[in-house]
mmCIF file of C-alpha atoms and ligand atoms in Angstrom:
data_model
loop_
_atom_site.group_PDB
_atom_site.id
_atom_site.type_symbol
_atom_site.label_atom_id
_atom_site.label_comp_id
_atom_site.label_asym_id
_atom_site.label_seq_id
_atom_site.Cartn_x
_atom_site.Cartn_y
_atom_site.Cartn_z
ATOM 1 C CA MET A 1 11.121 3.026 15.284
ATOM 2 C CA ALA A 2 12.026 5.870 17.666
ATOM 3 C CA ASP A 3 10.949 9.074 16.201
ATOM 4 C CA SER A 4 13.751 11.320 17.304
ATOM 5 C CA GLY A 5 12.318 15.079 15.492
ATOM 6 C CA ILE A 6 13.536 16.743 13.027
ATOM 7 C CA ILE A 7 13.810 15.393 9.803
ATOM 8 C CA THR A 8 15.434 16.815 6.760
ATOM 9 C CA LYS A 9 15.957 15.413 2.853
ATOM 10 C CA GLN A 10 19.771 13.781 4.464
ATOM 11 C CA ASP A 11 17.418 11.333 5.894
ATOM 12 C CA PHE A 12 16.115 9.198 3.756
ATOM 13 C CA LEU A 13 19.295 9.296 1.303
ATOM 14 C CA GLY A 14 19.946 5.006 0.318
ATOM 15 C CA ARG A 15 17.770 4.167 2.497
ATOM 16 C CA ASP A 16 16.101 0.693 1.835
ATOM 17 C CA VAL A 17 11.395 0.862 1.631
ATOM 18 C CA VAL A 18 11.365 -2.890 2.533
ATOM 19 C CA SER A 19 8.577 -2.344 5.493
ATOM 20 C CA ILE A 20 6.933 0.601 6.953
ATOM 21 C CA ASP A 21 8.176 0.108 10.702
ATOM 22 C CA ASP A 22 10.930 1.516 8.935
ATOM 23 C CA PHE A 23 9.909 4.548 9.770
ATOM 24 C CA SER A 24 8.822 7.041 12.730
ATOM 25 C CA THR A 25 6.478 8.331 12.799
ATOM 26 C CA SER A 26 7.896 11.739 11.903
ATOM 27 C CA GLU A 27 9.715 10.626 9.125
ATOM 28 C CA ILE A 28 6.546 8.792 7.410
ATOM 29 C CA ASP A 29 4.729 12.771 7.970
ATOM 30 C CA TYR A 30 8.737 14.108 6.666
ATOM 31 C CA ILE A 31 6.843 11.617 3.014
ATOM 32 C CA LEU A 32 3.110 12.923 3.562
ATOM 33 C CA ASP A 33 4.410 16.815 3.219
ATOM 34 C CA HIS A 34 7.230 16.169 0.245
ATOM 35 C CA ALA A 35 4.884 14.523 -1.404
ATOM 36 C CA GLU A 36 1.989 16.536 -1.046
ATOM 37 C CA LYS A 37 4.867 19.486 -2.792
ATOM 38 C CA VAL A 38 5.996 16.678 -5.019
ATOM 39 C CA GLN A 39 1.784 17.313 -6.296
ATOM 40 C CA LYS A 40 1.344 20.761 -6.241
ATOM 41 C CA TRP A 41 4.661 22.000 -7.600
ATOM 42 C CA PRO A 42 5.809 19.042 -10.261
ATOM 43 C CA GLN A 43 7.194 21.064 -12.206
ATOM 44 C CA GLU A 44 10.745 22.008 -8.780
ATOM 45 C CA PHE A 45 11.238 18.898 -9.277
ATOM 46 C CA GLU A 46 11.484 17.860 -13.290
ATOM 47 C CA GLY A 47 14.820 16.805 -13.498
ATOM 48 C CA SER A 48 15.573 15.575 -10.028
ATOM 49 C CA MET A 49 16.361 11.698 -11.504
ATOM 50 C CA GLN A 50 18.418 12.626 -14.435
ATOM 51 C CA GLY A 51 20.946 9.790 -14.247
ATOM 52 C CA LYS A 52 19.046 7.997 -12.320
ATOM 53 C CA GLN A 53 18.008 4.786 -13.552
ATOM 54 C CA MET A 54 15.043 2.163 -11.360
ATOM 55 C CA MET A 55 15.021 -1.290 -12.164
ATOM 56 C CA PRO A 56 11.006 -3.067 -11.735
ATOM 57 C CA MET A 57 11.383 -6.425 -11.050
ATOM 58 C CA PHE A 58 7.660 -7.154 -10.768
ATOM 59 C CA PHE A 59 7.540 -11.452 -10.099
ATOM 60 C CA GLU A 60 3.431 -10.970 -9.919
ATOM 61 C CA ASN A 61 0.883 -9.644 -11.864
ATOM 62 C CA SER A 62 0.493 -5.480 -11.135
ATOM 63 C CA THR A 63 -1.052 -2.104 -12.494
ATOM 64 C CA ARG A 64 -0.856 0.704 -10.775
ATOM 65 C CA THR A 65 1.904 -0.357 -7.835
ATOM 66 C CA ALA A 66 4.475 -0.878 -11.403
ATOM 67 C CA THR A 67 3.161 1.328 -13.971
ATOM 68 C CA SER A 68 3.319 4.198 -11.341
ATOM 69 C CA PHE A 69 6.696 3.710 -10.043
ATOM 70 C CA GLN A 70 7.538 4.036 -13.833
ATOM 71 C CA VAL A 71 5.918 7.583 -14.640
ATOM 72 C CA ALA A 72 7.226 8.874 -11.231
ATOM 73 C CA MET A 73 10.355 7.590 -13.176
ATOM 74 C CA HIS A 74 9.448 9.319 -16.293
ATOM 75 C CA ASN A 75 7.526 12.929 -14.490
ATOM 76 C CA LEU A 76 11.294 13.142 -12.527
ATOM 77 C CA SER A 77 13.601 12.731 -15.851
ATOM 78 C CA GLY A 78 15.725 9.249 -14.190
ATOM 79 C CA SER A 79 14.567 6.253 -16.456
ATOM 80 C CA VAL A 80 13.371 2.322 -15.708
ATOM 81 C CA VAL A 81 14.942 -0.686 -16.650
ATOM 82 C CA ASP A 82 12.217 -3.522 -16.559
ATOM 83 C CA LEU A 83 12.952 -7.019 -16.122
ATOM 84 C CA ASP A 84 10.064 -9.233 -18.369
ATOM 85 C CA LEU A 85 9.859 -11.577 -16.082
ATOM 86 C CA GLU A 86 8.046 -13.966 -18.378
ATOM 87 C CA ARG A 87 11.429 -14.052 -20.906
ATOM 88 C CA SER A 88 14.437 -14.464 -17.700
ATOM 89 C CA SER A 89 16.113 -17.143 -17.086
ATOM 90 C CA ILE A 90 14.020 -17.202 -13.319
ATOM 91 C CA LYS A 91 12.322 -19.655 -15.355
ATOM 92 C CA LYS A 92 14.896 -21.404 -15.647
ATOM 93 C CA GLY A 93 15.141 -22.349 -12.276
ATOM 94 C CA GLU A 94 17.662 -18.879 -11.115
ATOM 95 C CA THR A 95 17.111 -18.122 -8.066
ATOM 96 C CA LEU A 96 16.762 -14.780 -7.011
ATOM 97 C CA ARG A 97 19.581 -14.637 -4.775
ATOM 98 C CA ASP A 98 21.852 -15.092 -8.029
ATOM 99 C CA THR A 99 19.297 -12.459 -9.903
ATOM 100 C CA ILE A 100 19.608 -10.182 -7.889
ATOM 101 C CA LYS A 101 23.131 -10.517 -7.380
ATOM 102 C CA MET A 102 23.975 -9.892 -10.776
ATOM 103 C CA ILE A 103 21.706 -7.422 -11.800
ATOM 104 C CA ASN A 104 23.494 -5.514 -8.656
ATOM 105 C CA GLY A 105 25.625 -6.141 -12.013
ATOM 106 C CA TYR A 106 24.149 -3.955 -14.028
ATOM 107 C CA LYS A 107 24.861 -1.101 -11.211
ATOM 108 C CA PRO A 108 20.842 0.408 -11.331
ATOM 109 C CA ASP A 109 20.437 3.234 -8.775
ATOM 110 C CA VAL A 110 16.823 1.368 -7.254
ATOM 111 C CA ILE A 111 15.099 -1.878 -7.636
ATOM 112 C CA VAL A 112 11.436 -1.710 -7.190
ATOM 113 C CA ILE A 113 10.548 -6.138 -6.488
ATOM 114 C CA ARG A 114 6.822 -7.189 -6.278
ATOM 115 C CA HIS A 115 7.422 -10.841 -4.836
ATOM 116 C CA SER A 116 5.173 -13.553 -3.283
ATOM 117 C CA LYS A 117 7.293 -14.612 -1.009
ATOM 118 C CA ASP A 118 6.321 -12.758 2.440
ATOM 119 C CA GLY A 119 9.523 -11.038 3.967
ATOM 120 C CA SER A 120 11.688 -11.659 0.303
ATOM 121 C CA ALA A 121 12.228 -7.711 0.247
ATOM 122 C CA ARG A 122 14.235 -7.636 3.017
ATOM 123 C CA PHE A 123 16.055 -10.696 1.444
ATOM 124 C CA VAL A 124 16.774 -8.536 -2.078
ATOM 125 C CA ALA A 125 17.312 -5.533 0.115
ATOM 126 C CA ASP A 126 20.186 -7.466 2.614
ATOM 127 C CA ILE A 127 21.915 -8.320 -0.728
ATOM 128 C CA SER A 128 22.242 -5.450 -2.392
ATOM 129 C CA PRO A 129 24.471 -2.508 -2.305
ATOM 130 C CA ILE A 130 21.585 -0.453 -3.556
ATOM 131 C CA PRO A 131 18.358 1.216 -2.083
ATOM 132 C CA VAL A 132 15.237 -1.669 -2.485
ATOM 133 C CA MET A 133 11.722 -0.460 -2.284
ATOM 134 C CA ASN A 134 8.842 -2.932 -1.612
ATOM 135 C CA ALA A 135 6.382 -3.062 -4.157
ATOM 136 C CA GLY A 136 3.995 -5.710 -1.900
ATOM 137 C CA ASP A 137 5.711 -9.178 -0.412
ATOM 138 C CA GLY A 138 3.568 -11.527 0.260
ATOM 139 C CA LYS A 139 0.800 -10.732 2.609
ATOM 140 C CA ASN A 140 4.063 -8.905 4.800
ATOM 141 C CA GLN A 141 3.951 -5.986 3.239
ATOM 142 C CA HIS A 142 3.378 -3.489 1.252
ATOM 143 C CA PRO A 143 4.850 0.026 2.239
ATOM 144 C CA THR A 144 4.506 3.062 -1.161
ATOM 145 C CA GLN A 145 0.748 1.683 -0.653
ATOM 146 C CA THR A 146 0.293 2.701 2.771
ATOM 147 C CA LEU A 147 1.816 5.989 2.366
ATOM 148 C CA LEU A 148 -0.225 6.746 0.101
ATOM 149 C CA ASP A 149 -3.256 5.220 2.111
ATOM 150 C CA LEU A 150 -1.947 6.969 4.429
ATOM 151 C CA TYR A 151 -1.930 10.960 1.985
ATOM 152 C CA THR A 152 -5.751 10.761 0.790
ATOM 153 C CA ILE A 153 -6.464 9.867 4.175
ATOM 154 C CA LYS A 154 -5.003 12.781 5.516
ATOM 155 C CA GLU A 155 -6.026 15.128 2.165
ATOM 156 C CA ILE A 156 -10.077 13.767 2.954
ATOM 157 C CA LYS A 157 -9.670 14.539 6.896
ATOM 158 C CA GLY A 158 -7.331 17.235 6.679
ATOM 159 C CA THR A 159 -5.186 15.366 9.334
ATOM 160 C CA LEU A 160 -4.403 11.722 10.303
ATOM 161 C CA ASP A 161 -5.883 11.962 14.028
ATOM 162 C CA ASN A 162 -8.886 11.124 15.350
ATOM 163 C CA VAL A 163 -10.161 8.941 11.966
ATOM 164 C CA LYS A 164 -12.407 6.552 12.148
ATOM 165 C CA ILE A 165 -12.693 4.069 9.846
ATOM 166 C CA ALA A 166 -13.863 0.969 8.750
ATOM 167 C CA ILE A 167 -11.521 -1.677 7.323
ATOM 168 C CA ALA A 168 -13.331 -4.557 5.082
ATOM 169 C CA GLY A 169 -12.543 -7.479 3.410
ATOM 170 C CA ASP A 170 -9.490 -10.098 3.504
ATOM 171 C CA LEU A 171 -7.799 -8.966 6.368
ATOM 172 C CA LYS A 172 -6.128 -12.243 6.668
ATOM 173 C CA TYR A 173 -4.122 -11.875 3.726
ATOM 174 C CA GLY A 174 -4.092 -8.614 2.343
ATOM 175 C CA ARG A 175 -1.480 -7.001 2.947
ATOM 176 C CA THR A 176 -2.550 -3.191 3.277
ATOM 177 C CA PRO A 177 -4.283 -4.180 5.206
ATOM 178 C CA HIS A 178 -2.008 -4.586 8.135
ATOM 179 C CA SER A 179 0.490 -2.341 7.545
ATOM 180 C CA LEU A 180 -2.519 0.880 7.537
ATOM 181 C CA ALA A 181 -3.509 -0.359 10.979
ATOM 182 C CA LEU A 182 -0.495 -0.163 11.764
ATOM 183 C CA ALA A 183 0.127 3.003 10.562
ATOM 184 C CA LEU A 184 -3.085 4.484 11.466
ATOM 185 C CA ALA A 185 -2.577 3.270 15.310
ATOM 186 C CA ARG A 186 0.467 5.059 15.176
ATOM 187 C CA TYR A 187 -1.697 8.987 15.198
ATOM 188 C CA GLU A 188 -3.782 9.628 18.076
ATOM 189 C CA GLY A 189 -7.354 8.633 18.300
ATOM 190 C CA CYS A 190 -7.587 5.787 15.644
ATOM 191 C CA ASP A 191 -10.606 4.355 15.796
ATOM 192 C CA MET A 192 -10.454 1.127 12.905
ATOM 193 C CA SER A 193 -13.655 -1.054 12.842
ATOM 194 C CA PHE A 194 -12.459 -4.835 11.391
ATOM 195 C CA VAL A 195 -15.230 -6.019 9.371
ATOM 196 C CA SER A 196 -14.316 -9.483 7.162
ATOM 197 C CA PRO A 197 -15.542 -12.670 7.601
ATOM 198 C CA GLU A 198 -14.228 -15.153 10.566
ATOM 199 C CA SER A 199 -12.532 -17.000 8.784
ATOM 200 C CA LEU A 200 -10.275 -14.397 6.920
ATOM 201 C CA SER A 201 -10.361 -11.975 10.304
ATOM 202 C CA MET A 202 -7.322 -9.646 11.218
ATOM 203 C CA PRO A 203 -3.930 -12.037 12.675
ATOM 204 C CA LYS A 204 -3.464 -12.171 16.308
ATOM 205 C CA ASP A 205 -0.116 -11.497 16.983
ATOM 206 C CA LEU A 206 -1.309 -8.001 15.081
ATOM 207 C CA LEU A 207 -4.127 -7.119 17.836
ATOM 208 C CA ALA A 208 -1.567 -8.042 20.732
ATOM 209 C CA ARG A 209 0.241 -5.000 18.678
ATOM 210 C CA LEU A 210 -3.180 -2.699 19.051
ATOM 211 C CA ASP A 211 -3.702 -3.409 22.379
ATOM 212 C CA LYS A 212 -0.471 -3.646 23.630
ATOM 213 C CA GLN A 213 -0.306 0.328 22.194
ATOM 214 C CA ASN A 214 -4.409 0.271 23.609
ATOM 215 C CA ILE A 215 -5.679 1.429 20.626
ATOM 216 C CA MET A 216 -9.777 1.230 20.656
ATOM 217 C CA TYR A 217 -10.170 -1.293 17.737
ATOM 218 C CA THR A 218 -13.668 -3.479 17.408
ATOM 219 C CA GLU A 219 -14.648 -6.777 14.993
ATOM 220 C CA SER A 220 -17.484 -7.610 13.515
ATOM 221 C CA GLY A 221 -18.933 -9.646 10.880
ATOM 222 C CA LEU A 222 -20.189 -8.576 7.262
ATOM 223 C CA ASN A 223 -23.022 -8.777 8.103
ATOM 224 C CA ASP A 224 -22.235 -5.413 10.422
ATOM 225 C CA LEU A 225 -20.896 -3.436 7.846
ATOM 226 C CA GLU A 226 -23.839 -1.062 6.521
ATOM 227 C CA GLU A 227 -24.078 -0.356 10.799
ATOM 228 C CA VAL A 228 -20.813 0.011 11.566
ATOM 229 C CA ILE A 229 -19.737 2.177 7.944
ATOM 230 C CA ASN A 230 -22.168 4.128 9.533
ATOM 231 C CA ASN A 231 -20.067 5.047 12.306
ATOM 232 C CA CYS A 232 -17.415 5.974 10.359
ATOM 233 C CA ASP A 233 -15.578 8.794 8.241
ATOM 234 C CA MET A 234 -14.365 6.104 6.030
ATOM 235 C CA VAL A 235 -14.418 2.707 5.115
ATOM 236 C CA TYR A 236 -11.638 1.395 3.205
ATOM 237 C CA MET A 237 -12.438 -2.205 1.247
ATOM 238 C CA THR A 238 -10.694 -5.226 0.974
ATOM 239 C CA ARG A 239 -9.684 -8.193 -2.362
ATOM 240 C CA VAL A 240 -10.065 -11.223 -1.634
ATOM 241 C CA GLN A 241 -6.783 -12.592 -2.052
ATOM 242 C CA ARG A 242 -7.626 -15.665 -4.261
ATOM 243 C CA GLU A 243 -4.556 -16.148 -4.868
ATOM 244 C CA ARG A 244 -3.423 -16.789 -1.593
ATOM 245 C CA PHE A 245 -6.175 -19.112 -0.573
ATOM 246 C CA PRO A 246 -4.851 -22.685 0.041
ATOM 247 C CA GLU A 247 -5.177 -24.900 -3.222
ATOM 248 C CA GLY A 248 -7.699 -27.236 -3.404
ATOM 249 C CA PRO A 249 -11.356 -27.920 -3.596
ATOM 250 C CA GLU A 250 -10.809 -27.162 0.768
ATOM 251 C CA GLY A 251 -10.108 -23.847 -0.718
ATOM 252 C CA GLU A 252 -12.447 -23.071 -3.823
ATOM 253 C CA HIS A 253 -15.020 -23.601 -1.260
ATOM 254 C CA GLU A 254 -13.780 -20.840 0.790
ATOM 255 C CA TYR A 255 -13.295 -18.597 -1.705
ATOM 256 C CA ASP A 256 -16.919 -19.271 -2.862
ATOM 257 C CA ARG A 257 -17.856 -19.070 0.116
ATOM 258 C CA VAL A 258 -16.542 -15.509 1.495
ATOM 259 C CA ALA A 259 -16.732 -14.480 -2.069
ATOM 260 C CA SER A 260 -21.129 -14.621 -2.344
ATOM 261 C CA GLU A 261 -21.631 -12.584 0.959
ATOM 262 C CA TYR A 262 -19.251 -9.438 0.578
ATOM 263 C CA CYS A 263 -20.128 -6.686 -1.213
ATOM 264 C CA LEU A 264 -20.773 -3.115 -1.128
ATOM 265 C CA LYS A 265 -23.640 -1.879 -2.160
ATOM 266 C CA GLU A 266 -25.077 1.393 -3.259
ATOM 267 C CA SER A 267 -27.901 0.925 -0.946
ATOM 268 C CA MET A 268 -25.997 0.973 2.298
ATOM 269 C CA LEU A 269 -25.255 4.135 1.537
ATOM 270 C CA GLU A 270 -28.144 5.257 2.841
ATOM 271 C CA ASN A 271 -27.508 6.390 6.390
ATOM 272 C CA VAL A 272 -24.031 7.060 5.673
ATOM 273 C CA GLY A 273 -22.646 10.832 7.175
ATOM 274 C CA ALA A 274 -22.503 13.752 4.012
ATOM 275 C CA ARG A 275 -18.455 13.256 3.484
ATOM 276 C CA PHE A 276 -17.665 9.390 4.268
ATOM 277 C CA LYS A 277 -16.033 8.918 1.861
ATOM 278 C CA ILE A 278 -14.146 4.427 0.293
ATOM 279 C CA LEU A 279 -10.777 3.617 0.334
ATOM 280 C CA HIS A 280 -10.019 0.354 -1.993
ATOM 281 C CA PRO A 281 -6.255 -0.233 -2.919
ATOM 282 C CA LEU A 282 -7.282 -1.973 -6.068
ATOM 283 C CA PRO A 283 -7.697 -3.649 -7.950
ATOM 284 C CA LYS A 284 -11.825 -4.488 -7.289
ATOM 285 C CA VAL A 285 -13.077 -7.508 -8.171
ATOM 286 C CA PHE A 286 -17.485 -7.921 -7.187
ATOM 287 C CA GLU A 287 -16.122 -6.560 -3.145
ATOM 288 C CA ILE A 288 -18.082 -3.365 -4.317
ATOM 289 C CA GLU A 289 -21.163 -2.325 -6.645
ATOM 290 C CA ASP A 290 -20.968 -0.959 -9.876
ATOM 291 C CA SER A 291 -23.049 1.955 -9.313
ATOM 292 C CA VAL A 292 -20.500 2.732 -6.505
ATOM 293 C CA ASP A 293 -18.234 4.127 -9.040
ATOM 294 C CA ASP A 294 -20.681 7.176 -9.395
ATOM 295 C CA THR A 295 -21.368 8.578 -6.115
ATOM 296 C CA ASP A 296 -20.058 10.969 -3.883
ATOM 297 C CA TYR A 297 -18.470 8.333 -1.895
ATOM 298 C CA ALA A 298 -16.137 6.522 -4.012
ATOM 299 C CA TYR A 299 -12.760 8.135 -3.465
ATOM 300 C CA TYR A 300 -10.735 4.566 -4.725
ATOM 301 C CA PHE A 301 -9.706 6.199 -8.212
ATOM 302 C CA ARG A 302 -8.307 9.186 -6.544
ATOM 303 C CA GLN A 303 -6.793 6.832 -4.108
ATOM 304 C CA ALA A 304 -4.536 5.502 -7.308
ATOM 305 C CA GLU A 305 -3.548 8.970 -8.496
ATOM 306 C CA ASN A 306 -1.777 9.307 -4.843
ATOM 307 C CA GLY A 307 0.172 6.147 -5.587
ATOM 308 C CA VAL A 308 2.303 8.830 -9.105
ATOM 309 C CA TYR A 309 3.016 11.331 -5.714
ATOM 310 C CA ILE A 310 3.616 9.699 -2.999
ATOM 311 C CA ARG A 311 6.287 7.420 -4.989
ATOM 312 C CA MET A 312 8.074 10.777 -7.084
ATOM 313 C CA ALA A 313 8.617 11.780 -3.157
ATOM 314 C CA LEU A 314 10.376 8.558 -2.152
ATOM 315 C CA LEU A 315 12.690 8.037 -5.784
ATOM 316 C CA ASP A 316 13.318 11.838 -4.570
ATOM 317 C CA LEU A 317 14.210 11.308 -1.197
ATOM 318 C CA VAL A 318 15.882 8.234 -1.702
ATOM 319 C CA LEU A 319 18.010 8.807 -3.786
ATOM 320 C CA GLY A 320 19.101 11.919 -3.067
ATOM 321 C CA GLY A 321 17.273 14.334 -5.348
ATOM 322 C CA TYR A 322 16.795 19.095 -5.342
ATOM 323 C CA ASP A 323 17.484 20.374 -2.229
ATOM 324 C CA ASP A 324 14.091 21.794 -1.122
HETATM 325 N N1 CP B 401 -2.691 -1.339 -5.166
HETATM 326 C C1 CP B 401 -1.948 -2.387 -5.769
HETATM 327 O O1 CP B 401 -0.535 -3.133 -5.291
HETATM 328 O O2 CP B 401 -2.717 -2.422 -6.932
HETATM 329 P P1 CP B 401 -1.180 -3.494 -7.907
HETATM 330 O O3 CP B 401 -1.885 -4.832 -7.398
HETATM 331 O O4 CP B 401 -2.844 -2.461 -9.513
HETATM 332 O O5 CP B 401 -0.485 -2.721 -8.402
#
């Protein structure tokens, strides 16, 4: 996406939030600044979504994304009509296309969708006259998570330049490491270390994009995790995406093998820098030892809180809340 320089609130009005690639770096910076205002002066945004309605459609499970979108809309005085998929006619075989076309007739102001299929959010955006926010489509994109990850990294470091970050875990099926790596690559001096089992390494096409931009990165196995994090500002841990492994005994065996060797233990943090932080989009399952939660390095619960500010900022920008 070309960077056009000066950005105003009007630039976001009515836009879809489907992929982080749809936003220029200046636009991303504007969204992060707007989220900071929302966090610092929430009272100034109260009422900005008065009379506006959000329709979340979560075809896959979610705790953080679903609830933080709802909290964000409530904080801005908007309303939420949640489609209960368990009781919906999708269970009778109604297509996504028909469901969306019909929902559009009810005239919500924004649709928030999570779906297991890569590209589903773009499909929905293309047939919807109203803005669509992608809450995660398969292993493809989770742009609001990427924005909150960037917001959190900036909160920790004070800048998005010269970030030295390890990104660890399931780098094949995890959508968050993909969009985070590509987003960080836009900033000066980014240095990324990808740590994963060989079977779950970063997709080759993504590495090719980084190579094209001359981005510094290394790839290593899980045995090197401790050594790698000693030289980083932070590590972004990710869950092994069990639901995206091939079905059947082979997929199960591979999952069990990876699960048994992947865990960040408290003892591995002895030589990290004093200001080192651990991020994780959550949910975490076995990949971080419980005792790590009580160290000053754990930052993932704070990171999840930032999701409310980012989603409030996006709703305010896309649906045209108050002027600054
Ligand atoms: N980080 C994230 O997307 O969490 P949920 O799956 O709980 O929404």
